[in-house]
Amino acid sequence: MSFLAPLFAVGLAALAIPILVHLVHRERKETTPFPSLMFLLRTPYQHSRRQRIRDWLLFLMRAAVFALLVAAFSRPVFDRENEAAAASTGGGREVVILLDRSFSMRVGDRWARAQAAARAALDGLGPADRGTL
């Protein structure tokens, strides 16, 4: 597999954005000076375990979105040479054919043409190839 726009891989640096958002957007405790509270014992502020897990899941989802965007913009392409090499070593092709049985296929001879195209594709398979209808 190769990329048509490999410079977009530099966009992986954009993964730093969710890290920064995650670290900057932490909940801050708000202190309000109130005279009668000065005699109470201070208790340390604790994040609940469930809240921390939710925060990390949110962070992972944000990072995954950026990683998928970078992958999409770098335009991955599968090499035809590798497919030819796999076919020459005895590995056949995998062909999947989907036929639409909706009402729109009943107009004219669409269904017959779709069946003929599927038969032609299946007839073109070699002995090592596999087809699924």
XYZ file of C-alpha atoms in Angstrom, residues 36-133:
98
model
C -17.410 30.745 57.813
C -15.727 27.918 55.876
C -12.241 28.738 57.107
C -12.788 26.584 60.204
C -13.660 23.467 58.196
C -10.997 20.931 57.297
C -9.732 21.027 53.761
C -10.341 17.874 51.775
C -8.340 17.163 48.656
C -10.243 17.438 45.386
C -10.659 13.999 43.868
C -11.664 13.021 40.417
C -13.991 10.052 40.428
C -12.705 6.927 38.698
C -15.647 6.883 36.297
C -14.965 10.501 35.316
C -11.302 9.708 34.594
C -12.242 6.726 32.398
C -14.761 8.857 30.526
C -12.103 11.521 30.015
C -9.650 9.014 28.535
C -12.289 7.494 26.266
C -13.112 10.958 25.005
C -9.417 11.627 24.437
C -8.966 8.365 22.514
C -11.972 9.141 20.331
C -10.627 12.612 19.536
C -7.218 11.186 18.641
C -8.806 8.482 16.462
C -10.779 11.098 14.523
C -7.609 13.036 13.739
C -5.707 9.859 12.788
C -8.497 8.767 10.423
C -8.643 12.219 8.837
C -4.897 12.116 8.218
C -5.215 8.645 6.691
C -8.077 9.750 4.439
C -6.312 12.888 3.206
C -3.096 10.997 2.452
C -5.133 8.940 -0.060
C -3.966 5.327 0.404
C -3.679 3.205 -2.753
C -3.131 -0.518 -3.066
C -0.328 -1.440 -5.459
C -1.315 -3.438 -8.543
C 2.155 -5.044 -8.647
C 1.533 -6.707 -5.304
C -1.804 -8.063 -6.549
C -0.114 -9.457 -9.663
C 2.592 -11.050 -7.512
C -0.037 -12.646 -5.277
C -1.921 -13.991 -8.297
C 1.258 -15.429 -9.849
C 2.143 -17.289 -6.637
C -1.091 -19.262 -6.758
C -3.259 -16.943 -4.719
C -6.426 -16.275 -6.671
C -8.692 -13.285 -6.753
C -11.637 -12.763 -4.451
C -14.679 -11.442 -6.328
C -17.887 -10.360 -4.600
C -20.967 -9.572 -6.684
C -23.974 -7.799 -5.203
C -27.275 -7.655 -7.069
C -29.935 -5.109 -6.192
C -33.467 -6.560 -5.870
C -35.249 -3.288 -5.188
C -38.240 -2.022 -7.163
C -36.007 0.187 -9.275
C -34.484 -2.942 -10.834
C -37.919 -3.957 -12.212
C -37.937 -1.070 -14.683
C -37.244 -2.299 -18.189
C -34.610 -4.992 -18.479
C -32.355 -3.811 -15.644
C -32.621 -7.097 -13.726
C -31.761 -9.172 -16.800
C -28.781 -6.925 -17.573
C -27.565 -7.175 -13.963
C -27.823 -10.971 -14.077
C -25.950 -11.088 -17.387
C -23.175 -8.875 -15.996
C -22.900 -11.112 -12.913
C -22.713 -14.250 -15.075
C -20.027 -12.646 -17.244
C -17.984 -11.741 -14.167
C -18.322 -15.257 -12.754
C -17.447 -16.852 -16.103
C -14.255 -14.772 -16.204
C -12.929 -16.295 -12.988
C -9.921 -18.581 -13.147
C -9.493 -21.919 -11.359
C -7.753 -20.316 -8.364
C -10.269 -17.467 -8.089
C -13.240 -17.408 -5.731
C -16.519 -15.682 -6.367
C -19.346 -14.817 -4.023
C -22.801 -13.790 -5.176
